[in-house]
PDB file of C-alpha atoms in Angstrom:
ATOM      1  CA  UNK Y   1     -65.302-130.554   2.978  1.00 48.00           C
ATOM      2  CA  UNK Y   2     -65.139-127.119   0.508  1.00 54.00           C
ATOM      3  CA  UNK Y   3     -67.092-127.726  -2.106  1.00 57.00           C
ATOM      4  CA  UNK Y   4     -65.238-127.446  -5.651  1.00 63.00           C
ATOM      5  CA  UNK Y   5     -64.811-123.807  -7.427  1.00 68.00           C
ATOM      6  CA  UNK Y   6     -67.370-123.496 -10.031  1.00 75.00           C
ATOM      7  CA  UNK Y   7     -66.623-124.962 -13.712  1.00 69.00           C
ATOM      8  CA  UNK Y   8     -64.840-121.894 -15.364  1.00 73.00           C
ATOM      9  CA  UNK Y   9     -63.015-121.313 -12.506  1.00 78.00           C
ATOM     10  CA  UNK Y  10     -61.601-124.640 -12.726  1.00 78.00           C
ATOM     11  CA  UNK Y  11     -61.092-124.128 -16.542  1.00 79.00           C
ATOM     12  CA  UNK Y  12     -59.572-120.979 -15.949  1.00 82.00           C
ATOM     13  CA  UNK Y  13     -56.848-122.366 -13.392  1.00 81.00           C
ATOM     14  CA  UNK Y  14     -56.219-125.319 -15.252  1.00 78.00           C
ATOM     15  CA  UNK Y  15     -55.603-123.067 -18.485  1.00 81.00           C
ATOM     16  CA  UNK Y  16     -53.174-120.263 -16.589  1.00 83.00           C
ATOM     17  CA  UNK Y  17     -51.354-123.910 -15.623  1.00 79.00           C
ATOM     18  CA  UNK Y  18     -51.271-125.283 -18.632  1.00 77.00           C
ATOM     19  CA  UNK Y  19     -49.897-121.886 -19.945  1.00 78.00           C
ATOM     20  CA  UNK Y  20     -47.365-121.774 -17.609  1.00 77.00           C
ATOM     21  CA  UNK Y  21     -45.789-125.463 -18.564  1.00 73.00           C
ATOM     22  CA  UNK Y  22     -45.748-124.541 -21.821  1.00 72.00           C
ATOM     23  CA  UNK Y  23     -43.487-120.921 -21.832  1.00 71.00           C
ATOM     24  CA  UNK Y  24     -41.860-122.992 -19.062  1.00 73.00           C
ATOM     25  CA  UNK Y  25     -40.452-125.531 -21.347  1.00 71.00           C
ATOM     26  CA  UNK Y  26     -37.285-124.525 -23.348  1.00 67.00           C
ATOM     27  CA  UNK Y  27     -38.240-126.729 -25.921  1.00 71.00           C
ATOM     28  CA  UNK Y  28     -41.664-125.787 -25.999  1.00 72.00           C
ATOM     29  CA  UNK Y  29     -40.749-121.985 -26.388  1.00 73.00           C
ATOM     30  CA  UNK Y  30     -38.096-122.729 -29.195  1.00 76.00           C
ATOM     31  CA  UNK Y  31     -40.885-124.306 -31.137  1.00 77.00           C
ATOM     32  CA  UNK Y  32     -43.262-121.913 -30.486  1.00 80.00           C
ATOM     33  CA  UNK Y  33     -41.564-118.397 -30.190  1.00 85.00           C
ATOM     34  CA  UNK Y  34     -37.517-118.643 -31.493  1.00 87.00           C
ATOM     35  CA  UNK Y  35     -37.774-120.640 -34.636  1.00 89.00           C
ATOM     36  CA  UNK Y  36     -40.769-118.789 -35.777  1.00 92.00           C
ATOM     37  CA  UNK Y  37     -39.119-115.513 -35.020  1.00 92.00           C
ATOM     38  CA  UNK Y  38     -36.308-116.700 -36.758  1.00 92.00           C
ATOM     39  CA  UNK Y  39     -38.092-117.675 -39.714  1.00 92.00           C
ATOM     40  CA  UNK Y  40     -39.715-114.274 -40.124  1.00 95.00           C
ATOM     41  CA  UNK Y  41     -36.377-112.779 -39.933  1.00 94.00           C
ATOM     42  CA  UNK Y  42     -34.516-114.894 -41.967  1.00 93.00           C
ATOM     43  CA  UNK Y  43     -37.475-114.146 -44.781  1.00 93.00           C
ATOM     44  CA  UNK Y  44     -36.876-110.645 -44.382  1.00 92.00           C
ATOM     45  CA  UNK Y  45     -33.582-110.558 -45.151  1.00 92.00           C
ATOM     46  CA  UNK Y  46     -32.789-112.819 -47.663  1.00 91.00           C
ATOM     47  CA  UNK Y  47     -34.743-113.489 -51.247  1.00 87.00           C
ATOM     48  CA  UNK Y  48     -35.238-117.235 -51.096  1.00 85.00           C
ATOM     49  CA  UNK Y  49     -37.279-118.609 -51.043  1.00 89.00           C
ATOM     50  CA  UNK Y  50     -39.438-116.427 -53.313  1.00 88.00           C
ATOM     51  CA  UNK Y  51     -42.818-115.710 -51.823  1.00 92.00           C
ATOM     52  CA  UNK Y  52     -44.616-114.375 -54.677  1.00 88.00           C
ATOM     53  CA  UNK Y  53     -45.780-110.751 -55.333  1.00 87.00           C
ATOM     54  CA  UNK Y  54     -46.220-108.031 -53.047  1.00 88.00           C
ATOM     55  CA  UNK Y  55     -43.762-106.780 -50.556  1.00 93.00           C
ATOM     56  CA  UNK Y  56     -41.842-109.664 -48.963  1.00 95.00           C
ATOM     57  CA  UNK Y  57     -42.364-109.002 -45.710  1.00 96.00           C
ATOM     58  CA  UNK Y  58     -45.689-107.980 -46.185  1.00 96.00           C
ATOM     59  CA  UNK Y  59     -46.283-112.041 -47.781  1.00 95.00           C
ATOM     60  CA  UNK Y  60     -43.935-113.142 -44.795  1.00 96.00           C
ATOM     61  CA  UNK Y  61     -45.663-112.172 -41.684  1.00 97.00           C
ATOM     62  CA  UNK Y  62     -48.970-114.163 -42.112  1.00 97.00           C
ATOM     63  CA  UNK Y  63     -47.269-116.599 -42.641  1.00 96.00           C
ATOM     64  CA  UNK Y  64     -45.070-116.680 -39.599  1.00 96.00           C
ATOM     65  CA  UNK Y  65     -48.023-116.100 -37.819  1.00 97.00           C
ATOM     66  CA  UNK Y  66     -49.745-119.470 -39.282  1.00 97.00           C
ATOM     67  CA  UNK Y  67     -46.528-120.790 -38.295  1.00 96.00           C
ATOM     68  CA  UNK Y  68     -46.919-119.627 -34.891  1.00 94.00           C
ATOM     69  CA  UNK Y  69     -50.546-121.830 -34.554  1.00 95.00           C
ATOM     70  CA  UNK Y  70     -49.380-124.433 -35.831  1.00 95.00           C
ATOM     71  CA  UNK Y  71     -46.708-124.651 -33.437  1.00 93.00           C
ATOM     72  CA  UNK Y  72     -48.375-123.809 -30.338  1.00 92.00           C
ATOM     73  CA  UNK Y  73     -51.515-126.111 -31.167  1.00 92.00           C
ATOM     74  CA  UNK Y  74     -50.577-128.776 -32.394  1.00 94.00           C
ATOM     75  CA  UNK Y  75     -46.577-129.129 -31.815  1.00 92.00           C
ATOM     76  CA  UNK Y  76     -46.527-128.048 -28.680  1.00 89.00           C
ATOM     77  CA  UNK Y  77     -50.165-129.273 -27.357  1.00 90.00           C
ATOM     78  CA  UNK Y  78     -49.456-133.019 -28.778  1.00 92.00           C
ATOM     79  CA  UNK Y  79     -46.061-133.348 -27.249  1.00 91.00           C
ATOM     80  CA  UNK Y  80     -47.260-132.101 -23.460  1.00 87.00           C
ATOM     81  CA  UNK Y  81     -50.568-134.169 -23.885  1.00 88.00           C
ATOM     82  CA  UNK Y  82     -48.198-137.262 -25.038  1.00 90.00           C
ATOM     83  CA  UNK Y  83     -46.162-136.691 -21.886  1.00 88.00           C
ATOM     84  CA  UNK Y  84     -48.878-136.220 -19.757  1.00 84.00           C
ATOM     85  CA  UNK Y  85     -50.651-139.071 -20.602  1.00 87.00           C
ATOM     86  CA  UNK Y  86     -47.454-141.436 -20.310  1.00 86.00           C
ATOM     87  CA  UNK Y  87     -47.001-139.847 -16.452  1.00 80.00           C
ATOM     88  CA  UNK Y  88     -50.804-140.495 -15.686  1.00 80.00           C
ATOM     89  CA  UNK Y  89     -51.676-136.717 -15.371  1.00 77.00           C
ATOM     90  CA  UNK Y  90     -54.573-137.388 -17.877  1.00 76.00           C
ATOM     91  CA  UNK Y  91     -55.977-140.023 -16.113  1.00 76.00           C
ATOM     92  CA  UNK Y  92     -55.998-138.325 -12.042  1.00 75.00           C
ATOM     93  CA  UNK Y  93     -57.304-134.857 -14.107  1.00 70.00           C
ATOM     94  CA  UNK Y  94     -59.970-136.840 -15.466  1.00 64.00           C
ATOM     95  CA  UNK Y  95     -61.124-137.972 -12.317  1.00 67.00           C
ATOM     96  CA  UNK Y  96     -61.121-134.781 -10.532  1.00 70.00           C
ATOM     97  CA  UNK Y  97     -64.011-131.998 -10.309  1.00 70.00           C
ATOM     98  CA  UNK Y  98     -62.043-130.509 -13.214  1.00 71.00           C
ATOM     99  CA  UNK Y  99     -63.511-133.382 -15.630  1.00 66.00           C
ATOM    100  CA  UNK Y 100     -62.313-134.383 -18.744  1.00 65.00           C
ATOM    101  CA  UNK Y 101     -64.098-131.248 -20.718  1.00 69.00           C
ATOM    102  CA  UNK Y 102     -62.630-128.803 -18.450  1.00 75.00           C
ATOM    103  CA  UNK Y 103     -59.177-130.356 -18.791  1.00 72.00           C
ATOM    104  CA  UNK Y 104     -59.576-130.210 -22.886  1.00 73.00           C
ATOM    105  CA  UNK Y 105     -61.016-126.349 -22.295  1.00 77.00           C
ATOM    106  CA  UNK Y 106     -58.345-125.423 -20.357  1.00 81.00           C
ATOM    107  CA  UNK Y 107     -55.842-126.971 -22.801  1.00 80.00           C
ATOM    108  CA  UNK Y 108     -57.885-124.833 -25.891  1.00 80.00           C
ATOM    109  CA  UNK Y 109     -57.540-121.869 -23.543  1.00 86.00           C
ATOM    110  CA  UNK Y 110     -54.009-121.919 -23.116  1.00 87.00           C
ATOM    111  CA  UNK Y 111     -53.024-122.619 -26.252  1.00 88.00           C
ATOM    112  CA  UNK Y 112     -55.235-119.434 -27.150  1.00 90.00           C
ATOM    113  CA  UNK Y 113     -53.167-117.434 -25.067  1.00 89.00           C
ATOM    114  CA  UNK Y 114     -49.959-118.715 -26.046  1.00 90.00           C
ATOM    115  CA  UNK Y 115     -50.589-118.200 -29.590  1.00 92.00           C
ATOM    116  CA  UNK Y 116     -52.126-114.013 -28.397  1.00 92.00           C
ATOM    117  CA  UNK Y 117     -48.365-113.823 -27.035  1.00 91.00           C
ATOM    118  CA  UNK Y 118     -46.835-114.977 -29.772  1.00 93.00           C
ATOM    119  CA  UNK Y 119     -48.993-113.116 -32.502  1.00 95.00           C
ATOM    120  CA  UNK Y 120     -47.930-109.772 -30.470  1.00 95.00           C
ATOM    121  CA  UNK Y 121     -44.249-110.656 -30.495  1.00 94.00           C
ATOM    122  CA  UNK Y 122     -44.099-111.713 -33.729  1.00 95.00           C
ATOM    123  CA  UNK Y 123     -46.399-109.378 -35.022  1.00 96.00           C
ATOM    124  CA  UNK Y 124     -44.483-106.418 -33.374  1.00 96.00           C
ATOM    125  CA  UNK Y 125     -40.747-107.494 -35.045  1.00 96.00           C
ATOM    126  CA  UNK Y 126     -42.778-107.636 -37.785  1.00 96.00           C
ATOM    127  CA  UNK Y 127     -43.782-104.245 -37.848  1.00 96.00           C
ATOM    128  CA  UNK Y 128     -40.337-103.063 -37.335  1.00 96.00           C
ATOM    129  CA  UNK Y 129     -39.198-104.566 -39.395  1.00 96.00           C
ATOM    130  CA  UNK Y 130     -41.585-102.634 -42.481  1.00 95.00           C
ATOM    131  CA  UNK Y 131     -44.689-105.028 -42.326  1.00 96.00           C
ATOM    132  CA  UNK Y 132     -47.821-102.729 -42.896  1.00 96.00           C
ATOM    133  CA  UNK Y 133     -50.679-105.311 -42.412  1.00 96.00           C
ATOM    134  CA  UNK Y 134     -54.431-103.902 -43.954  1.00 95.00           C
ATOM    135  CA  UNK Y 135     -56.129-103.459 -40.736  1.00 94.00           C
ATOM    136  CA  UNK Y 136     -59.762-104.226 -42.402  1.00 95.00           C
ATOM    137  CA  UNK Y 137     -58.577-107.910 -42.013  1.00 97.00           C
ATOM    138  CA  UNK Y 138     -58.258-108.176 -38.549  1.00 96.00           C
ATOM    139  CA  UNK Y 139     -61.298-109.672 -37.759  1.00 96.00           C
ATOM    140  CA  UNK Y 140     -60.536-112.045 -40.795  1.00 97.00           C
ATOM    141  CA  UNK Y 141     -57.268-112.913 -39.335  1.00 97.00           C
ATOM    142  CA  UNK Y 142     -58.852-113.845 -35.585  1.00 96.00           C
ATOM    143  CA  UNK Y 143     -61.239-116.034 -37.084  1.00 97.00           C
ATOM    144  CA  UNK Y 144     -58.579-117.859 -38.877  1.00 97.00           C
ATOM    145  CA  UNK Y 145     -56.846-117.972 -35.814  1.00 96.00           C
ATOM    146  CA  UNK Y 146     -60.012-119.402 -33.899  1.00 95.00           C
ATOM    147  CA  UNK Y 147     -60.517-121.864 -36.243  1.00 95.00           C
ATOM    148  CA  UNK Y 148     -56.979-122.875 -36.935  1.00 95.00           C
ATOM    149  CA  UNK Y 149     -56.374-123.595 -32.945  1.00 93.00           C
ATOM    150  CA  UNK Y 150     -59.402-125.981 -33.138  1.00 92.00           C
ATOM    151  CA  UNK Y 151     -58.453-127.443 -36.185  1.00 94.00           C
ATOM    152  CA  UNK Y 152     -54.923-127.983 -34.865  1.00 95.00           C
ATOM    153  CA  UNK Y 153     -55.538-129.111 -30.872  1.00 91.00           C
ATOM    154  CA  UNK Y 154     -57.772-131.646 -32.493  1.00 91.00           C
ATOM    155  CA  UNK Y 155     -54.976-133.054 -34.495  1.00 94.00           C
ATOM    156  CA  UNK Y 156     -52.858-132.596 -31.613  1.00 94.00           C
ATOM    157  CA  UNK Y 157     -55.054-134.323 -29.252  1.00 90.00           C
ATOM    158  CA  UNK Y 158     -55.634-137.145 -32.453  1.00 92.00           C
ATOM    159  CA  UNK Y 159     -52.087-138.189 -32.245  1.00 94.00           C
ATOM    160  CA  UNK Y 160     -51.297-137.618 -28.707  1.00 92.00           C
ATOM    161  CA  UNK Y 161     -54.222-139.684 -27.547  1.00 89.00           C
ATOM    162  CA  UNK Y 162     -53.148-142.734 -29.853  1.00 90.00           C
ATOM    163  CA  UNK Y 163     -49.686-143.163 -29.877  1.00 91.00           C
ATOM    164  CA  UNK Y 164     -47.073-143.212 -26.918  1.00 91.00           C
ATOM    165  CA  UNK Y 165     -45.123-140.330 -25.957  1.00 90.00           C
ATOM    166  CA  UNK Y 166     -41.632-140.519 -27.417  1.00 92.00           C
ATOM    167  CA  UNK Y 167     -43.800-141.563 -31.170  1.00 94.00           C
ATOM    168  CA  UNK Y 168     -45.461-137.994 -30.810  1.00 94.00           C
ATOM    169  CA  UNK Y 169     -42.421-136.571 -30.154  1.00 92.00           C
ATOM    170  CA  UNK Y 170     -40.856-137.738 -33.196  1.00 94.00           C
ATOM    171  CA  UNK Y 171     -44.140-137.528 -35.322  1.00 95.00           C
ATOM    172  CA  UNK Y 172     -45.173-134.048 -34.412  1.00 94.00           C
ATOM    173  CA  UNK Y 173     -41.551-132.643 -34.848  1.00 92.00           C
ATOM    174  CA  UNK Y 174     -41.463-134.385 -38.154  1.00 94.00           C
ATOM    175  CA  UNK Y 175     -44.641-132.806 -39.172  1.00 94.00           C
ATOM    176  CA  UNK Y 176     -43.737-129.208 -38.189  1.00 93.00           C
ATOM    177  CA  UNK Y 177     -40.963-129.391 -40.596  1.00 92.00           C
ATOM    178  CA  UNK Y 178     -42.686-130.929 -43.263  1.00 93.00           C
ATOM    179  CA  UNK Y 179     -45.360-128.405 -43.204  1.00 92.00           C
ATOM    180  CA  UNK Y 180     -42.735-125.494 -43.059  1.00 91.00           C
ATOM    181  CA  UNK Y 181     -41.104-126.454 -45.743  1.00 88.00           C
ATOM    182  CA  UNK Y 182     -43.945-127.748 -48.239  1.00 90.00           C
ATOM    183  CA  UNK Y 183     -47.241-127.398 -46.288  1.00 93.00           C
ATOM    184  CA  UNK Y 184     -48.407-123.989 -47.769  1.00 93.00           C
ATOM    185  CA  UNK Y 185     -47.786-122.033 -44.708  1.00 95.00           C
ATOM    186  CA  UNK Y 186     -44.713-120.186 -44.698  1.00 93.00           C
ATOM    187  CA  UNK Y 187     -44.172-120.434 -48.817  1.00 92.00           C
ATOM    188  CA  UNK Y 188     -47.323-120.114 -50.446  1.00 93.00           C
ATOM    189  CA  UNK Y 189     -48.814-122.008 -52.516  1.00 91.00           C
ATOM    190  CA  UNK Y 190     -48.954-120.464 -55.512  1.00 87.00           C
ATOM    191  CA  UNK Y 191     -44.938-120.547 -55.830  1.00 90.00           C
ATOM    192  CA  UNK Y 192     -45.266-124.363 -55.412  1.00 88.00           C
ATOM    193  CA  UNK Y 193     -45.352-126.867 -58.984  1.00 89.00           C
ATOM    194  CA  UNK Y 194     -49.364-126.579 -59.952  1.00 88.00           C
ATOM    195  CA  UNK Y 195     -49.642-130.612 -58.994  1.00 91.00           C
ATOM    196  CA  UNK Y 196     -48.232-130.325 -55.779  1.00 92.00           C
ATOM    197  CA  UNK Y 197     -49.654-127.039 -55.191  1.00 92.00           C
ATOM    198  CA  UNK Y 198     -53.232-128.657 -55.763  1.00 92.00           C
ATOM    199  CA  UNK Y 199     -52.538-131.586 -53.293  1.00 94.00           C
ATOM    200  CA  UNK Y 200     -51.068-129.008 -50.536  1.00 94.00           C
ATOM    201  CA  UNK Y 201     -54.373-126.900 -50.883  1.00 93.00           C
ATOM    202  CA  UNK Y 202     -56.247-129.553 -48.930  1.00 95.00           C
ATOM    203  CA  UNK Y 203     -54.089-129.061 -45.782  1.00 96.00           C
ATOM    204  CA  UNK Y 204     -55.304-127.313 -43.015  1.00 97.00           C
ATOM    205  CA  UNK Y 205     -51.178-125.638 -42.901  1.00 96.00           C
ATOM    206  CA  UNK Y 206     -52.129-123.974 -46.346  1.00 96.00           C
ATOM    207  CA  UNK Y 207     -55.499-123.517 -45.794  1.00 97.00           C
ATOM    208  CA  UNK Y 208     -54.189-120.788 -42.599  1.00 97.00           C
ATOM    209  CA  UNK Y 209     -51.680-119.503 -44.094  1.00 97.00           C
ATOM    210  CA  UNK Y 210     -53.510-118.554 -47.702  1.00 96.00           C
ATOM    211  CA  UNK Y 211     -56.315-117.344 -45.157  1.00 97.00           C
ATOM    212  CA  UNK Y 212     -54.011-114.977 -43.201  1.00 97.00           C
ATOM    213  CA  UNK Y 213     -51.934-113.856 -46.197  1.00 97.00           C
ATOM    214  CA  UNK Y 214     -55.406-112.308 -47.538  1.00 97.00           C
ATOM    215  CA  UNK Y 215     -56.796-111.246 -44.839  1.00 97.00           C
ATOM    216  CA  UNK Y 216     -53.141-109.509 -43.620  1.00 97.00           C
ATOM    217  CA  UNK Y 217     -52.403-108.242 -47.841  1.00 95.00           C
ATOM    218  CA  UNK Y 218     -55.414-107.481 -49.118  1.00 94.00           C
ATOM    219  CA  UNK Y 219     -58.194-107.095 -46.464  1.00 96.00           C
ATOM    220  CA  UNK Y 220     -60.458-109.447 -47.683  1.00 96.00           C
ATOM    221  CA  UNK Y 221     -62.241-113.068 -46.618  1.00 97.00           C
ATOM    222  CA  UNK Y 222     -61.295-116.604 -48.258  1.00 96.00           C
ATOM    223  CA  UNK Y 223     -64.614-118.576 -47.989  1.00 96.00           C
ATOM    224  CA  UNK Y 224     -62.818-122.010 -48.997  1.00 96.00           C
ATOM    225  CA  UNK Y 225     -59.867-122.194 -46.766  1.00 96.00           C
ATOM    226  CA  UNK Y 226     -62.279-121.449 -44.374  1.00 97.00           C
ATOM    227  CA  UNK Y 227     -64.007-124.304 -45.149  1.00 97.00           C
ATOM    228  CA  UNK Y 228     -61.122-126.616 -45.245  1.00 97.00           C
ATOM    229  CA  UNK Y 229     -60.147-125.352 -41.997  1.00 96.00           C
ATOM    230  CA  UNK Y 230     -63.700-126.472 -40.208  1.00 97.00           C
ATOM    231  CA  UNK Y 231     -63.890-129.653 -41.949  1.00 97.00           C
ATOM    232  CA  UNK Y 232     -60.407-130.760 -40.432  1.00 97.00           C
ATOM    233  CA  UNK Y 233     -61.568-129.417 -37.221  1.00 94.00           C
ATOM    234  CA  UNK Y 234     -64.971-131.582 -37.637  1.00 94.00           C
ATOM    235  CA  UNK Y 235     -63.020-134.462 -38.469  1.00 95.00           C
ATOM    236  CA  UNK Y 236     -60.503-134.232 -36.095  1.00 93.00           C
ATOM    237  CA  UNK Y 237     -62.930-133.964 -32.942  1.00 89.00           C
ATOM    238  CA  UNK Y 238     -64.713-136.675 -34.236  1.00 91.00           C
ATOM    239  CA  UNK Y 239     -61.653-139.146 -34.432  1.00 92.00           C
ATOM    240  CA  UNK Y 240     -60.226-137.995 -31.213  1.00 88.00           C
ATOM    241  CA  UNK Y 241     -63.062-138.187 -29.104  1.00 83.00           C
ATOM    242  CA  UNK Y 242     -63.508-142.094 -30.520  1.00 88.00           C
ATOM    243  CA  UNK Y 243     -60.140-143.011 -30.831  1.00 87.00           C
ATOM    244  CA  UNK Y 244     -58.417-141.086 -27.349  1.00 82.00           C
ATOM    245  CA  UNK Y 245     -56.921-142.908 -24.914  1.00 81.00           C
ATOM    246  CA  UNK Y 246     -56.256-141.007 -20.888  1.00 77.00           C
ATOM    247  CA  UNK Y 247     -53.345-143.656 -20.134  1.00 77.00           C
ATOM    248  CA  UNK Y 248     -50.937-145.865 -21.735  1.00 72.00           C
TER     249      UNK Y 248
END
């Protein structure tokens, strides 16, 4: 008997698979690539909803692109780990030389790459489209995106570990639009009313989206979103590794 490839090769297949089901899936892909694309184009082109100062599509783009993480890890992630747990994938991974952690890794993983394509192809029509993003806040903009993906697979993971499959479906769908429309990613916050404004600021949603807005407008670093970003992150791991379940 071979004995099994070593542990980030394993991670490494399982995350090129998990990639694969998820640009594979047509619903998966409108989440995570169409609507977001149409969102940014939509913004462009139209003045409502207002997005504050500064060049709209300048204010637009980082926020697609929050859009685009929250879609691919934590939309996406909790409806294929919801599925896959209802089909008993979770459970025979688990008991493979893969392992539990290298399952979750791989997961992380692809949901990294998904989110590289989609920053590229929404961050290219966004550049045709006049968006002139202040390259000093790149690397401010990748560690939002780091931390955002962590913050959201937890919460993906959280709700795909405790309910069944077809209550994540409806749950995580429900939340996407919710946090589109009032969550402080796409809209900011500052064009919300100040007491609901105030309330949204504690979301991780707003909390990427104010992050990438300054590091994408004005080059610079927003210590507390930051913040609120790793404490939902902390949180989340926490309750998920207590509270997740590998089968129905």
């Amino acid at each position: 008997m071979s004995a099994p490839a070593a542990a980030s090769a394993r991670v490494l297949g399982q995350a090129r698979f998990e990639a694969g089901t998820l640009l594979r899936n047509g619903e998966q892909l409108l989440v995570s690539l169409v609507l977001p694309l149409g969102a940014l184009v939509g913004l462009a082109f139209t003045s409502v909803p207002s997005l504050g100062e500064g060049r709209r599509i300048d204010v637009a783009t980082p926020g697609v692109l929050a859009l685009c993480v929250v879609s691919a890890a934590f939309t996406s992630q909790a409806i294929a780990t919801g599925f896959d747990r209802r089909a008993s994938v979770l459970r025979l991974l688990g008991t493979t030389p893969l392992g539990r952690g290298g399952l979750l890794g791989g997961k992380a993983l692809a949901t990294l790459g998904v989110e590289v394509l989609q920053w590229a192809v929404v961050g290219g029509v966004g550049l045709a489209l006049g968006w002139r993003p202040e390259v000093a806040g790149l690397p401010y903009a990748v560690l939002f995106l780091l931390v955002g993906t962590w913050a959201f697979v937890a919460l993906a993971l959280l709700l795909a570990g405790t309910l069944r499959a077809e209550g994540v479906l409806a749950v995580a769908n429900l939340v996407w639009v919710v946090l589109l429309v009032l969550g402080g990613v796409v809209v900011p916050r500052s064009q919300l009313p100040d007491t609901l404004a105030a309330v949204v600021g504690t979301l991780p949603s707003a909390a990427l989206g104010d992050g990438l807005r300054a590091a994408f407008v004005d080059g610079t670093f927003l210590a507390r979103p930051a913040i609120v970003l790793v404490a939902w992150a902390v949180v989340a791991t926490a309750l998920t590794a207590w509270t997740f379940r590998w089968s129905d």
